PDB file of C-alpha atoms in Angstrom:
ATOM      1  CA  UNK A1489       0.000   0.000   0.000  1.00 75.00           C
ATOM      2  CA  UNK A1490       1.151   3.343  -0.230  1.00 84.00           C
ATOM      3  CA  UNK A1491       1.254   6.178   2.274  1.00 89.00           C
ATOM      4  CA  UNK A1492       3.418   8.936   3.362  1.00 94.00           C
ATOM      5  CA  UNK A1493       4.973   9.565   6.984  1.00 96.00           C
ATOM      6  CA  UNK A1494       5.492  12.494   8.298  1.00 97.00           C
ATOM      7  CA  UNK A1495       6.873  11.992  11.524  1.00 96.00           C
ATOM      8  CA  UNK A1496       7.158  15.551  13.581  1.00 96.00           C
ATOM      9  CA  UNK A1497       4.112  16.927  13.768  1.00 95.00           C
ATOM     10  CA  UNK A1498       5.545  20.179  14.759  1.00 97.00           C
ATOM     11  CA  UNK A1499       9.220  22.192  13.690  1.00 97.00           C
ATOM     12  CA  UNK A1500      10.280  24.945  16.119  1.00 97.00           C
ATOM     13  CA  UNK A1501      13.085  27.061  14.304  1.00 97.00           C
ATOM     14  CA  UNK A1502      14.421  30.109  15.111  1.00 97.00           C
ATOM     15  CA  UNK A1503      14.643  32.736  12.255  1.00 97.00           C
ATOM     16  CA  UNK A1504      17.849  32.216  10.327  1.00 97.00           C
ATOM     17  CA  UNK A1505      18.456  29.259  10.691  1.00 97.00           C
ATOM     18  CA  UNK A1506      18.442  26.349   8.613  1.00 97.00           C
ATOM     19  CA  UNK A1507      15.086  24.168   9.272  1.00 97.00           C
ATOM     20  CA  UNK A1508      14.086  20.587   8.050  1.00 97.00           C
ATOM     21  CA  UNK A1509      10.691  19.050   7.462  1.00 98.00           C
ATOM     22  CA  UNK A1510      11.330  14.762   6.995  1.00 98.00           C
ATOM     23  CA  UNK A1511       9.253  12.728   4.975  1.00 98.00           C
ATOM     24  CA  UNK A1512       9.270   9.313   3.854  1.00 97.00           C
ATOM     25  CA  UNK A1513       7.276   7.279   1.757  1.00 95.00           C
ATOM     26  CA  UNK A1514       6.074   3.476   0.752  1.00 91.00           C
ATOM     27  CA  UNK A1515       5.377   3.245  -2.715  1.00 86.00           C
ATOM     28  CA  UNK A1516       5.429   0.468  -5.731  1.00 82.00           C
ATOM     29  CA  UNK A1517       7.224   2.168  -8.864  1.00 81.00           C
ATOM     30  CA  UNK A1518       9.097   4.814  -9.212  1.00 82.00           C
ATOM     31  CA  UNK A1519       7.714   7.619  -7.061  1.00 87.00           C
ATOM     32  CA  UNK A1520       6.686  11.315  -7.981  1.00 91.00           C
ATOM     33  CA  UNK A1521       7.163  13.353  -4.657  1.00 94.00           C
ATOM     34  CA  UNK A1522       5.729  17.029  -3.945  1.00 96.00           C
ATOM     35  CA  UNK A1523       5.568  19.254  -0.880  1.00 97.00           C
ATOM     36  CA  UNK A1524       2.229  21.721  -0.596  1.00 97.00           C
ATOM     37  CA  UNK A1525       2.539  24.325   2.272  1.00 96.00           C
ATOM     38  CA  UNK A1526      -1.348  25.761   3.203  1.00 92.00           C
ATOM     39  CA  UNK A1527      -1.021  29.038   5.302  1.00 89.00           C
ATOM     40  CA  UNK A1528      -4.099  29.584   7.707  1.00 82.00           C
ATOM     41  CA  UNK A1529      -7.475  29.553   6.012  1.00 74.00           C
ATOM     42  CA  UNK A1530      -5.491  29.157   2.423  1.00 78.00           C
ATOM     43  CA  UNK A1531      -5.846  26.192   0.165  1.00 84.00           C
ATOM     44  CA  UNK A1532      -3.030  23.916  -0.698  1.00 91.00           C
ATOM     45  CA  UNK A1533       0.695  25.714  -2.443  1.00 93.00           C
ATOM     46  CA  UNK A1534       2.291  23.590  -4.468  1.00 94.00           C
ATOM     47  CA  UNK A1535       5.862  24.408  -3.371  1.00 96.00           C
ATOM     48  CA  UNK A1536       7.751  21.727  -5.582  1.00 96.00           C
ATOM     49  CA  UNK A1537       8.357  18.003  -6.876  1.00 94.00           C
ATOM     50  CA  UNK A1538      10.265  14.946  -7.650  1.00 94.00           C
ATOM     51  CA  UNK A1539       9.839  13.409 -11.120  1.00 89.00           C
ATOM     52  CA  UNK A1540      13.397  12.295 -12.237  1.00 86.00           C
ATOM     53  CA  UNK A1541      16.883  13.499 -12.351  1.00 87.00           C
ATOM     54  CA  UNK A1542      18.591  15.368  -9.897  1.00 90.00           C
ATOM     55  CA  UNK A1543      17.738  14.155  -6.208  1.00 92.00           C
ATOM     56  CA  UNK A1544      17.776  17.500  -4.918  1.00 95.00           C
ATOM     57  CA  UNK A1545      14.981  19.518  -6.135  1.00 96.00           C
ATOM     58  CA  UNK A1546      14.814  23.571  -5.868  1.00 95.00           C
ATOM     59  CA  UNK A1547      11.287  25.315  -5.085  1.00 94.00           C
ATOM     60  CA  UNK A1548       9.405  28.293  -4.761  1.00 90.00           C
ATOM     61  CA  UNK A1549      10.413  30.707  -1.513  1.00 92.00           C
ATOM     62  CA  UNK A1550      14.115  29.111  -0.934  1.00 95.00           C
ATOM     63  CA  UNK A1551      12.996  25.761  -0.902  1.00 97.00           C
ATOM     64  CA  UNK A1552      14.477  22.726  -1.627  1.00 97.00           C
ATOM     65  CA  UNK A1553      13.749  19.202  -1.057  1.00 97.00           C
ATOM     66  CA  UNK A1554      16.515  15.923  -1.303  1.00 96.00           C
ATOM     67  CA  UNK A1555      15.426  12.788  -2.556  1.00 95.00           C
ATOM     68  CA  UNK A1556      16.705   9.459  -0.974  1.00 95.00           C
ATOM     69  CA  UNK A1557      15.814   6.407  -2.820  1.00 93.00           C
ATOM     70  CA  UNK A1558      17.899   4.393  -0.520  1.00 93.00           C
ATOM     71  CA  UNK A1559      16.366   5.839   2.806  1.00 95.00           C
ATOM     72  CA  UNK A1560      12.975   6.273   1.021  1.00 95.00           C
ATOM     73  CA  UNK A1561      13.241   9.756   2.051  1.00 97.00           C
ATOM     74  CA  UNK A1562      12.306  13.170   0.620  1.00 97.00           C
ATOM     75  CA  UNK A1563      12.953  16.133   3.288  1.00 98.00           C
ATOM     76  CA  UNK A1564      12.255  19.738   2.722  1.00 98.00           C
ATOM     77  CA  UNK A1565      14.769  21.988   3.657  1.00 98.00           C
ATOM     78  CA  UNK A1566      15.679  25.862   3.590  1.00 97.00           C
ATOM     79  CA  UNK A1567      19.165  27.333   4.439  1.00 97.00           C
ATOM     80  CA  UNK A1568      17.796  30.144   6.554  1.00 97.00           C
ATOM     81  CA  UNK A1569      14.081  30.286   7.897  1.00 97.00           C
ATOM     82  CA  UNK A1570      11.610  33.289   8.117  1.00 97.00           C
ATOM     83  CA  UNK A1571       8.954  33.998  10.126  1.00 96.00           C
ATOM     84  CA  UNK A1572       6.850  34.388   7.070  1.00 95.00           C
ATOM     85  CA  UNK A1573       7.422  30.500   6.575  1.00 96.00           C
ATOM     86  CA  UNK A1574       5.107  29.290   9.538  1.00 96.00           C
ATOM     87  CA  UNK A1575       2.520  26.818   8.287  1.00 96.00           C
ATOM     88  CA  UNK A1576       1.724  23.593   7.895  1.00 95.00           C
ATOM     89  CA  UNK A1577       3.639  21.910   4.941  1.00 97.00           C
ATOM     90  CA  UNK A1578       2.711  18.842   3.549  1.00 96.00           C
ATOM     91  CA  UNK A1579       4.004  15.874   1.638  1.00 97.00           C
ATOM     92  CA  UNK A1580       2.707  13.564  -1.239  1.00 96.00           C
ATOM     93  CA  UNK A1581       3.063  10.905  -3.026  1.00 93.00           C
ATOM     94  CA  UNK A1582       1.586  10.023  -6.793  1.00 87.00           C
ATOM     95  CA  UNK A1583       2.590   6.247  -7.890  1.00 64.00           C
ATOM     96  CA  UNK A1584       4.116   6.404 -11.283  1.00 58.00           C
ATOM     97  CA  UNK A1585       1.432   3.225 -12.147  1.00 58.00           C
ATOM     98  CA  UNK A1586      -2.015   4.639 -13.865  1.00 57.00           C
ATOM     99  CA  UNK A1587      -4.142   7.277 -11.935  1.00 67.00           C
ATOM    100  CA  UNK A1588      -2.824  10.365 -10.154  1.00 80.00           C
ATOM    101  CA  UNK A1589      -4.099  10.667  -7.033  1.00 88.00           C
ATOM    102  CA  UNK A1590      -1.740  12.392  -4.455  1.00 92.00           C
ATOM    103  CA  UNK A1591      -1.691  10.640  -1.159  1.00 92.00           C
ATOM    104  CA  UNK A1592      -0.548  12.925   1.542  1.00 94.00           C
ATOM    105  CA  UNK A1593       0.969  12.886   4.827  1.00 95.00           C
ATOM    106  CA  UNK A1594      -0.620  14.034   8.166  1.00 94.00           C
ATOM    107  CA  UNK A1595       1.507  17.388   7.706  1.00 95.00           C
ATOM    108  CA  UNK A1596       4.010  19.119   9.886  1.00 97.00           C
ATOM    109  CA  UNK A1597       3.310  22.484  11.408  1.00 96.00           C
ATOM    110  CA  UNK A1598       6.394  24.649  10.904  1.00 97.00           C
ATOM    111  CA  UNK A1599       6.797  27.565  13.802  1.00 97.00           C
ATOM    112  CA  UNK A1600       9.557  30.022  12.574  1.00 97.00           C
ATOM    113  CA  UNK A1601      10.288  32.345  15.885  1.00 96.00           C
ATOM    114  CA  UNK A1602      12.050  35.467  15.458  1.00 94.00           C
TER     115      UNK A1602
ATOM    116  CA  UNK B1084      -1.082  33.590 -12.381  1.00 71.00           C
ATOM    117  CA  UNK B1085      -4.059  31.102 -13.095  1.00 77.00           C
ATOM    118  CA  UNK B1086      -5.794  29.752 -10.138  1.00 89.00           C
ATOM    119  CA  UNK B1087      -8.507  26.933  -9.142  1.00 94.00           C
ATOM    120  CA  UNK B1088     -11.269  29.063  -7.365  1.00 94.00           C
ATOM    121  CA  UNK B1089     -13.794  27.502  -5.739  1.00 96.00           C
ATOM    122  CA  UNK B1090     -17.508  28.566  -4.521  1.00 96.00           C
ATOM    123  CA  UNK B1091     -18.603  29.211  -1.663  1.00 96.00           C
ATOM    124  CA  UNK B1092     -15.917  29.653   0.494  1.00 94.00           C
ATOM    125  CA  UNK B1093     -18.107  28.558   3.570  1.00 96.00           C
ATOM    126  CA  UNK B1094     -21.120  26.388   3.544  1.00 97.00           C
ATOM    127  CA  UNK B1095     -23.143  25.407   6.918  1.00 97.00           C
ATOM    128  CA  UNK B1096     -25.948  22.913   5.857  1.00 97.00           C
ATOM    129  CA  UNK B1097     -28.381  20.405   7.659  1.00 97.00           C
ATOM    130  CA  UNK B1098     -28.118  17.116   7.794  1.00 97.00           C
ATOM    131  CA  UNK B1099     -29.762  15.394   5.116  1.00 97.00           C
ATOM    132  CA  UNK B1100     -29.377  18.512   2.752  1.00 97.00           C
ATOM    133  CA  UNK B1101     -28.094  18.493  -0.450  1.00 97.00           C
ATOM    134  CA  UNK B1102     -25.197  20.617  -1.184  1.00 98.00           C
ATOM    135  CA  UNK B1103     -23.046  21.742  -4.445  1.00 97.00           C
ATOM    136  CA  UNK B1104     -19.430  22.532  -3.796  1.00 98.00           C
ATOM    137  CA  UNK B1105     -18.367  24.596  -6.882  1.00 97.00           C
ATOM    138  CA  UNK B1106     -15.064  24.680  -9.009  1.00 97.00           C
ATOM    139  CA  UNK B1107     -13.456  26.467 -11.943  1.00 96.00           C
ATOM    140  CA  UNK B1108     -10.181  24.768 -12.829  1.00 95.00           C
ATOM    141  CA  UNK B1109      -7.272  26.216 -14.508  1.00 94.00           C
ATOM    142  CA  UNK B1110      -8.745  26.838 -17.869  1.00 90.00           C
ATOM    143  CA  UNK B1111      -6.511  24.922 -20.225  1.00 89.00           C
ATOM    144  CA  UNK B1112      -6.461  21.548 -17.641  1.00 92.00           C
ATOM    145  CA  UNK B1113      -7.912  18.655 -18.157  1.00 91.00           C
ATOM    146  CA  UNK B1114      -7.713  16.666 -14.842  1.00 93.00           C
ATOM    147  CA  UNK B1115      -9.512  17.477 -12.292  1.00 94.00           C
ATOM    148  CA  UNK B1116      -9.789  16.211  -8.947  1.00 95.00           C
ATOM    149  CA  UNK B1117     -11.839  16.561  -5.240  1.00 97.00           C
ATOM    150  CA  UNK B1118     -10.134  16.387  -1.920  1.00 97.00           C
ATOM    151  CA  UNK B1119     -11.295  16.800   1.673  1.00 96.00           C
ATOM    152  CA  UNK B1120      -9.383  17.213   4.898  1.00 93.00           C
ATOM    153  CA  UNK B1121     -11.476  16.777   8.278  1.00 93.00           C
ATOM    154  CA  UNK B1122     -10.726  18.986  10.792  1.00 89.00           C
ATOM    155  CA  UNK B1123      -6.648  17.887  12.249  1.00 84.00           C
ATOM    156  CA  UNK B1124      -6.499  15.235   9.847  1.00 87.00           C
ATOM    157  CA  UNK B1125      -4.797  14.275   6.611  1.00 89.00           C
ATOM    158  CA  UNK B1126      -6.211  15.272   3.220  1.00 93.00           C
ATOM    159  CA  UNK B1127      -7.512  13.037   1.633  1.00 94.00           C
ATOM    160  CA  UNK B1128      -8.471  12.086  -2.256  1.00 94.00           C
ATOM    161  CA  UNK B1129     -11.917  11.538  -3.156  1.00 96.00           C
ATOM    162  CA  UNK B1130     -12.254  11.626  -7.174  1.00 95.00           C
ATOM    163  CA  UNK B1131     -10.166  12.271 -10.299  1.00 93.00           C
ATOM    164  CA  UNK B1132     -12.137  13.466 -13.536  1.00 93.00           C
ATOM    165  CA  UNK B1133     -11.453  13.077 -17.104  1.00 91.00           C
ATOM    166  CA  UNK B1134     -12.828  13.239 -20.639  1.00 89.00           C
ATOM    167  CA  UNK B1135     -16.091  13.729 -18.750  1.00 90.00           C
ATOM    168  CA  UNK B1136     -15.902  10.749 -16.432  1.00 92.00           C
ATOM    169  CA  UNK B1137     -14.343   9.622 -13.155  1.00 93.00           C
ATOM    170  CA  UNK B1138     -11.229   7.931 -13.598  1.00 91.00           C
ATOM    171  CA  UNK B1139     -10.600   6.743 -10.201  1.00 90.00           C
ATOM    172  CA  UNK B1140     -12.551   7.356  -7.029  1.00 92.00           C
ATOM    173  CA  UNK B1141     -11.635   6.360  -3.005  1.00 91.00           C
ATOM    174  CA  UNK B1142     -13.993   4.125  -0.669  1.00 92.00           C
ATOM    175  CA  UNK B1143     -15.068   7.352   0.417  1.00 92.00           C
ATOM    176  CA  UNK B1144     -16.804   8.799  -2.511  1.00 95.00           C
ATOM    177  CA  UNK B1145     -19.667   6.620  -1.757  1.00 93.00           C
ATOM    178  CA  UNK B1146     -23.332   7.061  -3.899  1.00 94.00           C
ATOM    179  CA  UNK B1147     -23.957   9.995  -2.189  1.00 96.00           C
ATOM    180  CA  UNK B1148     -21.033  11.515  -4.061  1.00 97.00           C
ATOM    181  CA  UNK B1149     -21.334  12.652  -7.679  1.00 97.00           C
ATOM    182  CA  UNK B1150     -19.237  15.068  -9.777  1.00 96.00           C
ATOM    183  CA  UNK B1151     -20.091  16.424 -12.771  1.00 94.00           C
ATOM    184  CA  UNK B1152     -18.366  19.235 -15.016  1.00 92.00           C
ATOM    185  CA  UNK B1153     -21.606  20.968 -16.586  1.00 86.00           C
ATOM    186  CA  UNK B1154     -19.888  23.126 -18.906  1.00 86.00           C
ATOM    187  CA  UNK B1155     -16.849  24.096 -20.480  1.00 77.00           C
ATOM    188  CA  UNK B1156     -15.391  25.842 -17.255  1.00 86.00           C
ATOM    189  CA  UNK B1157     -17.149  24.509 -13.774  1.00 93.00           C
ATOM    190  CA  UNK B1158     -16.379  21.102 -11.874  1.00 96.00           C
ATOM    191  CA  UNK B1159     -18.935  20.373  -9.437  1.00 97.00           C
ATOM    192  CA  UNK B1160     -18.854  18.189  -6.132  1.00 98.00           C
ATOM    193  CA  UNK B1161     -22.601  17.105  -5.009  1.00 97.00           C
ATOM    194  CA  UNK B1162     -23.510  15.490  -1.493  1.00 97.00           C
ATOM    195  CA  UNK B1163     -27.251  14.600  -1.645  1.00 96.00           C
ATOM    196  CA  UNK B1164     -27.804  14.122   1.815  1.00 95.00           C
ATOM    197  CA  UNK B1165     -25.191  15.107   3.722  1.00 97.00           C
ATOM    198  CA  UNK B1166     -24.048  13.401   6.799  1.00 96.00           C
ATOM    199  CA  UNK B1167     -22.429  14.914  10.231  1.00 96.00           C
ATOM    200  CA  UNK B1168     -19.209  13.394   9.043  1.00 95.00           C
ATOM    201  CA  UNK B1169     -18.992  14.997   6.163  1.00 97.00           C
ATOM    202  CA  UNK B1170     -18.011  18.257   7.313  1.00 97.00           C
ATOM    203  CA  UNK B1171     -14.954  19.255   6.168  1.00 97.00           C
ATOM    204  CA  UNK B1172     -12.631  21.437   4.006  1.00 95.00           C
ATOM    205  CA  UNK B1173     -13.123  20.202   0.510  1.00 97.00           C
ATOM    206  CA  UNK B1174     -10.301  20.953  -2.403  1.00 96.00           C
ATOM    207  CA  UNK B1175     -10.272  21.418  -5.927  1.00 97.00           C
ATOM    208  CA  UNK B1176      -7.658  20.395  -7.769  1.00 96.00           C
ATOM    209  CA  UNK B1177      -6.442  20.640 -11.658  1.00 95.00           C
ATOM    210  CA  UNK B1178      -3.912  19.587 -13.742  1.00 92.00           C
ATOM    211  CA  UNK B1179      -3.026  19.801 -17.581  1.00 89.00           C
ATOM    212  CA  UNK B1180      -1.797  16.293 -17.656  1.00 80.00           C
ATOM    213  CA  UNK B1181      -2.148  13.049 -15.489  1.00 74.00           C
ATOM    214  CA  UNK B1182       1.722  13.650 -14.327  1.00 74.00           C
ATOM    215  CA  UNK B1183       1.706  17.211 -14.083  1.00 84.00           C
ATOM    216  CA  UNK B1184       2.112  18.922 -10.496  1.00 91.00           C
ATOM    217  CA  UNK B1185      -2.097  19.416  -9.433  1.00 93.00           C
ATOM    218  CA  UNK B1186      -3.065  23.026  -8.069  1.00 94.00           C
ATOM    219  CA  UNK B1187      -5.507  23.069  -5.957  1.00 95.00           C
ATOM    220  CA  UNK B1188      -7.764  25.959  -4.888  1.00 94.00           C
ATOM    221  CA  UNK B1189      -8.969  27.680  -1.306  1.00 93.00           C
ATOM    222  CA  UNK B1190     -11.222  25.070  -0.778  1.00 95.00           C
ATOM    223  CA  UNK B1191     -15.055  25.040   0.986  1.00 96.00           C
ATOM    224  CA  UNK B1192     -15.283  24.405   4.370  1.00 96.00           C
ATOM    225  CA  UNK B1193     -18.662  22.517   4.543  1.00 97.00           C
ATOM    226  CA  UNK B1194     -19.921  22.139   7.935  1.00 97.00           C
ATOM    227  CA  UNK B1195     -22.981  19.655   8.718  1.00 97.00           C
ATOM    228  CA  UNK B1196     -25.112  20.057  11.691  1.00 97.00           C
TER     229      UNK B1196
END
């Protein structure tokens, strides 16, 4: 079956410094990988994604996310946090086999303190 | 910058009431797609939508579900009689292709009482 694990619910940072949000995933085929952030009362960002290629993946707003096919892994990360980056960020998973659905993780609430 | 909007941003309904959860996709996608999220928990897919008919659908698009895309711009979500546990924030989503990255709008936050 697949499913995404996101295992912190919450990330306390302080502003400037680097922050990481861990994922993994279980899934048969070669997986496509995104991150969404939603800010309060907001719908779903797409932020960025894994198709191919190069395991680490730039995104909007600093982001960038490293994939690990050994580790089954695909963390967010950003060099140097912001306040303005508090929200809950979530990953997903779409099964290279047939339909798209996205199957997401619980999501990790990111506090950025100044 | 295109968007997926969605309509209305807040619906409170009775149980047992039908209710129409309203999209407009990104206007040159063609996949199109219906999430939910219950309050503190994951989102979750309901129903992908394509060439006019549902391509895949999750255990919990049940009968009362239906989508339909009545025209050349909305995607519509129906509940016929909605349930307590259906409340919920309900996505949109659209895509131009099946592996292209989905953007998904504000949502509705349905509540059932």
């Amino acid at each position: 079956a697949q499913s995404v694990a996101q295992p912190e619910d919450q990330v306390n940072v302080a502003e400037g410094n680097p922050l990481t949000v861990k994922c993994t995933y279980s899934v048969s085929g070669n997986p496509y990988l995104f991150w969404y952030v939603q800010y309060p009362n907001r719908g779903l960002q797409f932020l960025l994604k894994y198709i191919t290629g190069d395991n680490l993946v730039k995104g909007s707003y600093g982001f960038e996310a490293e994939f690990n096919k050994s580790q089954t892994s695909f963390h967010l990360k950003k060099p140097s946090a912001l306040v303005s980056d508090s929200a809950l960020y979530f990953c997903a998973v779409r099964s290279s086999g047939g339909y798209n659905k996205l199957i997401f993780g619980a999501g990790t609430r990111l506090a950025v303190h100044p | 910058e295109p968007e997926v909007t969605q309509t209305p941003s807040h619906q409170v309904t009775q149980m047992g009431q039908e209710v129409i959860l309203r999209c407009v996709p990104i206007s040159n996608h063609l996949y199109f797609y219906w999430y939910r999220q219950i309050l503190g928990q994951k989102v979750e897919f309901l129903v992908s939508f394509y060439n006019n008919e549902i391509s895949e659908k999750s255990e919990i698009f049940d009968d009362q579900f239906s989508v339909e895309r009545p025209d050349g711009s909305n995607f519509t979500l129906k509940i016929r009689s909605t349930k307590l546990e259906d409340s919920a924030m309900y996505f949109c989503a659209s895509s131009g292709q099946i592996q292209e990255t989905q953007y998904f709008g504000p949502g509705t936050r349905l509540l059932v009482l």
